[in-house]
Coordinates of C-alpha atoms in Angstrom, one line a residue:
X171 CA 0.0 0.0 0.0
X172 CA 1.7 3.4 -1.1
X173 CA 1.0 5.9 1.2
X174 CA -0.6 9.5 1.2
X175 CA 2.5 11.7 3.1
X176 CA -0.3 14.5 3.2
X177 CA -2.7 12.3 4.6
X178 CA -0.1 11.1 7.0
X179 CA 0.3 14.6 8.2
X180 CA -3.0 15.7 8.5
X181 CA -3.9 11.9 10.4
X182 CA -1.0 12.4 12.6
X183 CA -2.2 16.2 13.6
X184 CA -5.3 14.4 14.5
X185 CA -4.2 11.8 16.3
X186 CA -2.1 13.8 18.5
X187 CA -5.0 16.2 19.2
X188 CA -7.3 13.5 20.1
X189 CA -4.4 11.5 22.3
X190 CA -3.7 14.7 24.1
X191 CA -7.5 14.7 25.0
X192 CA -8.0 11.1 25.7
X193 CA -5.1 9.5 27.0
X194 CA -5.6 10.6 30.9
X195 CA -8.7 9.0 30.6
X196 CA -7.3 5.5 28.8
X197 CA -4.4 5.3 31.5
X198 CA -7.5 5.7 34.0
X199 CA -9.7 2.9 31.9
X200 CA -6.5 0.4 31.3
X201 CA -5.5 0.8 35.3
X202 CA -9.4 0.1 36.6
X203 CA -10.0 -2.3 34.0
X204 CA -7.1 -4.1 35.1
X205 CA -8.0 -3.9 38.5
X206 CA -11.9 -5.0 38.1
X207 CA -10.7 -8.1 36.2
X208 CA -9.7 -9.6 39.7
X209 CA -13.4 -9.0 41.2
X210 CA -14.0 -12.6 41.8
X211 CA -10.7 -13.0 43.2
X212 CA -10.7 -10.3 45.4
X213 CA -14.7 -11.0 46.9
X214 CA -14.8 -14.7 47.1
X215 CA -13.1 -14.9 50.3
X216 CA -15.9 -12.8 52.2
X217 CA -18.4 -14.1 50.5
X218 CA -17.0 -17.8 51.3
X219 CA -17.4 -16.4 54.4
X220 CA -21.0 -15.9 54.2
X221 CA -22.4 -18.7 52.2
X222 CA -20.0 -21.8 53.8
X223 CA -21.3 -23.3 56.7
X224 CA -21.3 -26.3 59.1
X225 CA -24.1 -28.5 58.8
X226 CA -26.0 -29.1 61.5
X227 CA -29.8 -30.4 62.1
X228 CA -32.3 -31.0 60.1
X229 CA -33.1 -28.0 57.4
X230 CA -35.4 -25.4 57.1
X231 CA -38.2 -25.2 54.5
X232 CA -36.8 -22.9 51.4
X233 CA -40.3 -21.0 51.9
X234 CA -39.3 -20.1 55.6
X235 CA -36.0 -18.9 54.1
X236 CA -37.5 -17.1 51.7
X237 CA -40.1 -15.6 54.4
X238 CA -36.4 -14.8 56.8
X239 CA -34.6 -13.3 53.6
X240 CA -38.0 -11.0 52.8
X241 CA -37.6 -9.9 56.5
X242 CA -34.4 -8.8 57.0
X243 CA -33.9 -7.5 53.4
X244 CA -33.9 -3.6 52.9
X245 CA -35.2 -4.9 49.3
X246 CA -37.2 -7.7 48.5
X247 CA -35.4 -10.4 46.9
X248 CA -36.5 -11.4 43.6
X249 CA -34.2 -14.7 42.9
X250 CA -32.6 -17.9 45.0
X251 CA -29.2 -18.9 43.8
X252 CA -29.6 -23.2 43.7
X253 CA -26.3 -24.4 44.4
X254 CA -27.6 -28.0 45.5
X255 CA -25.1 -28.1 48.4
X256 CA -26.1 -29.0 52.0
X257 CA -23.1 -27.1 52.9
X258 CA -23.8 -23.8 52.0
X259 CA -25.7 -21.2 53.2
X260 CA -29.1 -20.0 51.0
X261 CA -28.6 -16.7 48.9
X262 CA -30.8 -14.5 47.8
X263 CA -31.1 -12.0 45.2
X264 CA -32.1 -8.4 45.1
X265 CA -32.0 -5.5 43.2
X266 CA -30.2 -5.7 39.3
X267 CA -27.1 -4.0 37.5
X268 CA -25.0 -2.4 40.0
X269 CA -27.0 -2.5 42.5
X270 CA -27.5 -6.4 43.3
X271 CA -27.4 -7.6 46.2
X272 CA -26.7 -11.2 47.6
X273 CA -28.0 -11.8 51.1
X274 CA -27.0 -15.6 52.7
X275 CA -29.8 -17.6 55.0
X276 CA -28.1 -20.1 57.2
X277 CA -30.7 -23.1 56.3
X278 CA -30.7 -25.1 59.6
X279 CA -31.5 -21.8 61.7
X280 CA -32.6 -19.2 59.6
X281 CA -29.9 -17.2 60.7
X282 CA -28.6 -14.4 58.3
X283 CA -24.8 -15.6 57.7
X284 CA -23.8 -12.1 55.6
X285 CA -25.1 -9.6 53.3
X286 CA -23.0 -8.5 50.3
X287 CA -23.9 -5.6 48.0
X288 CA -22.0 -5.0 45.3
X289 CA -22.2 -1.5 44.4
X290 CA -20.6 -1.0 48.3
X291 CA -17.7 -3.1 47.6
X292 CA -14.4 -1.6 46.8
X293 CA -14.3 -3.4 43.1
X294 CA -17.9 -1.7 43.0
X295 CA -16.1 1.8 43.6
X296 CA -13.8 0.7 40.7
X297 CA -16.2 -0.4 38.7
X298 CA -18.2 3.0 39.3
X299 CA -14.4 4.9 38.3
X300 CA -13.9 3.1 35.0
X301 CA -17.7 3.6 33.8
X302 CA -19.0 6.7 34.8
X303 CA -15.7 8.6 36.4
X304 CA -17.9 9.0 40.0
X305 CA -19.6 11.6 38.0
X306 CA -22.9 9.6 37.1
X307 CA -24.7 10.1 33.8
X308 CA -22.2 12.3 32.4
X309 CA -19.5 10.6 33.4
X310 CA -20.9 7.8 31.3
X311 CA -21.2 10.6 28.3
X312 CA -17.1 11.3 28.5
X313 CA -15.9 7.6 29.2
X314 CA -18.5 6.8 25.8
X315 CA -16.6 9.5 23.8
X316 CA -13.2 8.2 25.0
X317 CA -14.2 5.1 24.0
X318 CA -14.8 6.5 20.5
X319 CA -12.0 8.4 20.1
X320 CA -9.6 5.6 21.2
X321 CA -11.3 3.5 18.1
X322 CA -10.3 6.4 16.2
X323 CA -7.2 6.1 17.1
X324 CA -6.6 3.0 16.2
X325 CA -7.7 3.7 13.1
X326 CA -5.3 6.4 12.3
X327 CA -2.7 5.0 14.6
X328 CA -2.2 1.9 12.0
X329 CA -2.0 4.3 9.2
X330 CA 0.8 6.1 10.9
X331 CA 2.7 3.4 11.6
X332 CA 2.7 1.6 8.1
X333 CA 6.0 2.4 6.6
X334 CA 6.5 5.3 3.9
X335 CA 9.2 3.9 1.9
X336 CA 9.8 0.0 3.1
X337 CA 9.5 -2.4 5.9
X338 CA 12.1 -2.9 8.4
X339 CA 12.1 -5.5 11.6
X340 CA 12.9 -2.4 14.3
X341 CA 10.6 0.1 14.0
X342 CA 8.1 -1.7 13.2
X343 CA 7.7 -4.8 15.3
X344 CA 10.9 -4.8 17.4
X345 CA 11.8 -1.1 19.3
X346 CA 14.6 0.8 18.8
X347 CA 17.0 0.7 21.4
X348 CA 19.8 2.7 19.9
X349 CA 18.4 5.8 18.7
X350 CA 18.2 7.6 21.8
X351 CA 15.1 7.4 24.3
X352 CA 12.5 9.3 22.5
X353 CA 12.9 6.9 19.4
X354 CA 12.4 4.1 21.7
X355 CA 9.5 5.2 23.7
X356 CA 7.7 6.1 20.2
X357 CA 8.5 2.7 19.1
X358 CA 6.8 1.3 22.3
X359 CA 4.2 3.2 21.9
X360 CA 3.2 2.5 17.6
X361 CA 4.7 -1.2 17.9
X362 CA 2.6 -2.0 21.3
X363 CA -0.6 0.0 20.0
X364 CA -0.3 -2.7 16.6
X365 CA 0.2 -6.0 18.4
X366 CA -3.1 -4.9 20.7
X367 CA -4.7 -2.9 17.6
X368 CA -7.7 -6.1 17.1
X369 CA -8.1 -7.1 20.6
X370 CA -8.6 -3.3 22.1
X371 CA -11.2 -2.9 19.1
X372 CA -13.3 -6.1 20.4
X373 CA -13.0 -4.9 24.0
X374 CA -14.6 -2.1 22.7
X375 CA -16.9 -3.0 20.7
X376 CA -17.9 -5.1 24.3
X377 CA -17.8 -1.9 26.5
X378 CA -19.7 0.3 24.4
X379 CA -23.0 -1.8 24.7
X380 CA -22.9 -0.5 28.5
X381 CA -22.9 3.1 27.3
X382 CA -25.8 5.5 27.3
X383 CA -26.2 6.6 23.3
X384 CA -24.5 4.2 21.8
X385 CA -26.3 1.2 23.7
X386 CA -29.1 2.2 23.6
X387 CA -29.5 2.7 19.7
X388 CA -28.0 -0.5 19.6
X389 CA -31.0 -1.5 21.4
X390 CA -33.1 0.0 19.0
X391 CA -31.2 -1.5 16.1
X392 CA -32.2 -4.8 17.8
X393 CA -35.8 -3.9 18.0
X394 CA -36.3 -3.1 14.1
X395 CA -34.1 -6.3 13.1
X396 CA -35.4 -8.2 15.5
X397 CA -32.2 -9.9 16.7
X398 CA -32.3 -9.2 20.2
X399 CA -33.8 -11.5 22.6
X400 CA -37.6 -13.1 22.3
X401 CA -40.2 -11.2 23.3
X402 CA -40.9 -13.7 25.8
X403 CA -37.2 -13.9 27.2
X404 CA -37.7 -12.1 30.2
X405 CA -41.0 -13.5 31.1
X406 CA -42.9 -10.8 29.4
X407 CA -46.7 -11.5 28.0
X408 CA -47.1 -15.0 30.2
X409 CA -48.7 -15.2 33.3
X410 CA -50.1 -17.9 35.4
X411 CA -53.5 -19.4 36.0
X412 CA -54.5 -18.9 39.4
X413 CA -56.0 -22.0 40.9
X414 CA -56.6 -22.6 44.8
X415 CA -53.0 -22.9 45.9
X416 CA -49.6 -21.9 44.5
X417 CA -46.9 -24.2 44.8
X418 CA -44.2 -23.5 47.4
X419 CA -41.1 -22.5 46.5
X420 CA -40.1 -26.5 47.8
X421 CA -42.4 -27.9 45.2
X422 CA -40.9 -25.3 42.6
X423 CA -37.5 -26.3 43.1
X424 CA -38.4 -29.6 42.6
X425 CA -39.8 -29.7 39.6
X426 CA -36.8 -26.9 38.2
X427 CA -34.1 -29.5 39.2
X428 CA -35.8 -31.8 36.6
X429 CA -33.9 -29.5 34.2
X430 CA -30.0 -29.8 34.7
X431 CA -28.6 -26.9 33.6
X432 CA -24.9 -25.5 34.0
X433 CA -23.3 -22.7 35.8
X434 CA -25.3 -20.5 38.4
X435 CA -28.8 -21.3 38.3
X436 CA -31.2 -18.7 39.8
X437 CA -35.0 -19.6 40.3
X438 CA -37.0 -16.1 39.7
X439 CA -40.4 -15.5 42.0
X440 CA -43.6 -14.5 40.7
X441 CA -44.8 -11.0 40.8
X442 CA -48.8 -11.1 42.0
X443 CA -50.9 -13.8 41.9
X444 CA -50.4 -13.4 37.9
X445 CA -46.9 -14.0 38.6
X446 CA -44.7 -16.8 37.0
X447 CA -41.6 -18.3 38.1
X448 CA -38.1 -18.5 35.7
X449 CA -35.3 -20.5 36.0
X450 CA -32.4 -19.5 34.6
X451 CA -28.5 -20.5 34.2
X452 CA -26.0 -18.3 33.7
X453 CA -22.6 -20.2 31.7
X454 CA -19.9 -17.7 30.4
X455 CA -17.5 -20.5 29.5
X456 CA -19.7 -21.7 27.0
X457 CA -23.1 -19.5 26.4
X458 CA -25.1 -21.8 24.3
X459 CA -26.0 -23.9 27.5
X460 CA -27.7 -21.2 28.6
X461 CA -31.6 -21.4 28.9
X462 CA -34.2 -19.6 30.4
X463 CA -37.5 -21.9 31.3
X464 CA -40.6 -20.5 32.4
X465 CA -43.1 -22.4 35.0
X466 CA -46.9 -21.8 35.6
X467 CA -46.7 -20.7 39.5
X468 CA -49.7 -23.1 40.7
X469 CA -49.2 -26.0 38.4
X470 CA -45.3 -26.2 37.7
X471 CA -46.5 -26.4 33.7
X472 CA -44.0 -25.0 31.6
X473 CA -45.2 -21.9 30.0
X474 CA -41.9 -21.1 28.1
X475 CA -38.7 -22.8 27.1
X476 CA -36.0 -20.6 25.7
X477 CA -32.6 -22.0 24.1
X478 CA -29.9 -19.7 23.7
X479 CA -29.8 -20.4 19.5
X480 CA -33.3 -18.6 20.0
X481 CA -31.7 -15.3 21.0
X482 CA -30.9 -12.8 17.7
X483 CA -27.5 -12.5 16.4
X484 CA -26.9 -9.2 17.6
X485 CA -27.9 -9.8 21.2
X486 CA -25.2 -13.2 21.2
X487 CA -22.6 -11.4 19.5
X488 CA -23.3 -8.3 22.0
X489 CA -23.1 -10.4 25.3
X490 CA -20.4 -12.6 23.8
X491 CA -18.0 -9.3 23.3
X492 CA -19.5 -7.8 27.0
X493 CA -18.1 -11.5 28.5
X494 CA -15.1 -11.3 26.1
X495 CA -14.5 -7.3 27.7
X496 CA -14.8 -8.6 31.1
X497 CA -12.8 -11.5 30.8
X498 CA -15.4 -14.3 31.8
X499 CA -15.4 -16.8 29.1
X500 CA -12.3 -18.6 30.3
X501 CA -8.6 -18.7 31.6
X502 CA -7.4 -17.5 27.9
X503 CA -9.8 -15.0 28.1
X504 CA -8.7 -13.3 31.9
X505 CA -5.0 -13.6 30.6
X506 CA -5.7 -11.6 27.0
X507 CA -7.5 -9.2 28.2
X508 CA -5.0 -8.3 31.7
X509 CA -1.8 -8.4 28.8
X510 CA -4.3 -6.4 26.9
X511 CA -5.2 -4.0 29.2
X512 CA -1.1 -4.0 31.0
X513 CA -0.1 -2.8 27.2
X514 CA -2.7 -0.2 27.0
X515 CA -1.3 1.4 30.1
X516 CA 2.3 1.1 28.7
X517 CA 1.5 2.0 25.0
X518 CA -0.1 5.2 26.7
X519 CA 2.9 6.3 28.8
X520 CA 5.0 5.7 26.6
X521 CA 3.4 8.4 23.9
X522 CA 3.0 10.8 26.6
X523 CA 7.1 10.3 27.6
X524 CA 8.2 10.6 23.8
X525 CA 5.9 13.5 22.9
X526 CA 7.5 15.3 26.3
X527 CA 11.2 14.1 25.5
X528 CA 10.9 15.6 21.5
X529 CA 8.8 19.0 22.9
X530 CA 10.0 22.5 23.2
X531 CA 10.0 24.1 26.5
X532 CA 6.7 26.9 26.5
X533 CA 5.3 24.7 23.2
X534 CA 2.5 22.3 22.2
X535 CA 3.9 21.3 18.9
X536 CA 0.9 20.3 16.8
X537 CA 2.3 18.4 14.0
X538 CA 2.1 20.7 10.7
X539 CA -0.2 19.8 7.5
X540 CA 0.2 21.5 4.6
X541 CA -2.2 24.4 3.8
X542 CA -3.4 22.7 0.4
X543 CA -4.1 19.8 1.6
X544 CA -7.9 18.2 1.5
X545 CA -8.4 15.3 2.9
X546 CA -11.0 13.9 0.0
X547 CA -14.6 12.9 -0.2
X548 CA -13.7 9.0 1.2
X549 CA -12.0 10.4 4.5
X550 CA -15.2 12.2 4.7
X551 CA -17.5 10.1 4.3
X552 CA -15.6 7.5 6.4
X553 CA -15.8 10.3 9.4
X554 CA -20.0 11.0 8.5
X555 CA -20.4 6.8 8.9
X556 CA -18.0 6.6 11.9
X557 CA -20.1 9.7 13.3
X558 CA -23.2 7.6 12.3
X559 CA -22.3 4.9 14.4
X560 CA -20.4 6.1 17.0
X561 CA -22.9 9.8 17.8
X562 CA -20.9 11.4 20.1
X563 CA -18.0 10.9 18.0
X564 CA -19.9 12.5 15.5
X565 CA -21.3 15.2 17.6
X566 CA -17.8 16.1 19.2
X567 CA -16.2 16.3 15.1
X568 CA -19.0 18.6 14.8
X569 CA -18.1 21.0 17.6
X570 CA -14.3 20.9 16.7
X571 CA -15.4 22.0 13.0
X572 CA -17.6 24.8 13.8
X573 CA -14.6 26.2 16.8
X574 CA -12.1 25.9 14.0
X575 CA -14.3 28.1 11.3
X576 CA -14.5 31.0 14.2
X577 CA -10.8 32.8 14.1
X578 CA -11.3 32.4 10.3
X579 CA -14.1 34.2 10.5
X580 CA -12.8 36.9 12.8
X581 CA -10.1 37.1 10.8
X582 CA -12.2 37.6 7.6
X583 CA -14.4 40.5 9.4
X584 CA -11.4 41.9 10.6
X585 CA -10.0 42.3 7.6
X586 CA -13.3 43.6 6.2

């Protein structure tokens, strides 16, 4: 590919703008991101704490633990976790998103063993820091347009570092160790940012269903192609048939363990004497066992069964890249996306070192482009679809436009 030099000026002016912008925010997003990966790790010793127990007598009911959990929950709970083991405490569910919380019913005395909230924890506070910057809804808004300015990047960043004239092993894939230290932190940085170029573009194309505009026209997106999940999914549009008695939670569980499934099973109450209960697994390390089943709360009939091949091909690609970004589908997964992340923060130092070491004392140094130079009518339109897609990106090219037309214009009625 022979390149544009222009067009290598005017994408490196733009890059460096951009990186100047962004790049507090990606060391921020590489360190927490790094750090939330070891959530599990970090929690399951207090909550081991809570849920393992000696056994002792004979058990309670799970509808008097589910009576004791309602009581001495600040929110009702809404699921039971069914482990299957006499050994562990009961735990209940509340609240969704952020804001779940597991409380743990000792099952021979109804004591409560623990109650663990998640947006309390410390990994909830980092969680909290790399989504939303502890500034809430617009906090999402500038993490969403870092996220789409760091694609940007990419994009520009792997046109930069294509070779002008011809390809050479240092430089390119090996850095520079004896050109003095500004070559080889610029190496570090272009050489790093190409070996993680695909894998930060899939962890963002995971995070970015979290965000607030982009998510939720993806949602819509969904909607009109009908590819998210079934209407039915969630349990919406079925109810039960009330009889004289509703089954007890005992009786429900029964007939739910008639369907192994894998992972973490939860067992969903009915809302109302309309209500229905749902069982559901959740399996990151291999979603298509996943299933949702849907019971008739006073005969145990099954009013819904759901197979993960029935979801749309958006929504499975979309929760398959939000596992992939969160490092839940496996071992090679966790490691991939800590080096991943462990580059990210070092790719980003490293530009900020190499633009400080080549930098004039008192200067900014903006890269020059020539003052002929257009960039064309496929660089726009690349920018109006990438503005399409990614709307604050758009929105943000937009601004920057219209506050670069204004000392032309003062100029012009200065002049006049």
């Amino acid at each position: 590919m022979k390149k544009n030099l222009k067009l290598h000026q005017w994408l490196m002016k733009w890059h460096f703008i951009s990186g100047v912008i962004i790049l507090p925010f990606v060391l921020i997003l590489s360190v927490t991101g790094f750090i939330y990966l070891f959530k599990n790790t970090y929690e399951s010793p207090q909550i081991s704490d809570y849920r393992n127990l000696d056994v002792k007598n004979e058990r309670l009911t799970f509808q008097e633990q589910w009576e004791i959990a309602g009581r001495n929950s600040s929110v009702k709970p809404h699921s039971v976790i069914l482990s299957g083991k006499t050994d562990e405490a009961t735990e209940f569910i509340s609240g969704k998103f952020a804001n779940v919380s597991h409380l743990f019913v000792n099952p021979y005395n109804g004591a409560i063993t623990g109650e663990f909230i998640e947006n309390e924890s410390p990994m909830g506070e980092v969680r909290n820091m790399h989504g939303s910057l502890f500034l809430g809804v617009w906090g999402g808004r500038i993490i969403e347009l870092v996220g789409c300015w760091l694609f940007v990047m990419l994009l520009t960043g792997i046109y930069i570092w294509w070779p002008v004239k011809k390809w050479s092993v240092f430089g390119f894939f090996i850095p520079r160790i004896k050109r003095g230290r500004r070559t080889f932190f610029r190496d570090i940085h272009a050489i790093s940012g190409f070996w993680i170029s695909i894998l930060l573009v899939m962890i963002l194309a995971g995070g970015l269903p979290w965000t607030e505009v982009f998510g939720n026209n993806f949602k819509k997106l969904q909607k009109i192609t009908n590819t998210g999940y079934p209407a039915t999914w969630d349990g919406q549009g079925l109810q039960s048939w009330p009889t004289k008695n509703a089954m007890s939670l005992d009786e429900m569980i029964l007939v739910a363990k008639k369907y192994p499934l894998l992972g973490t099973v939860s067992l969903r109450f009915p809302k109302g004497k309309d209500g229905i209960f749902s069982v559901s697994n959740t399996y990151y390390k291999n979603l298509n066992a996943q299933k949702v089943i849907h019971f008739d709360q006073y005969s145990g009939r099954v009013l819904a069964l759901h197979k993960w091949s029935d979801v749309g091909f958006l929504m499975r690609g979309r929760m398959w890249l939000m596992a992939f970004h969160q490092g839940q589908l496996g071992a090679w997964n966790f490691l991939l996306i800590a080096c991943t992340a462990s580059l990210l923060f070092i790719m980003s130092l490293a530009a900020i070192i190499s633009y400080l070491l080549r930098k004039p004392k008192g200067k900014l140094q903006v890269p020059n482009v020539p003052s002929n130079f257009h960039p064309g009518k496929y660089i726009f339109l690349s920018i109006v679809i990438l503005g399409l897609i990614l709307p604050l990106f758009g929105l943000s090219v937009l601004l920057i436009a219209l506050l670069s037309r204004l000392p032309l214009r003062k100029k012009q009625a200065k002049n006049s």
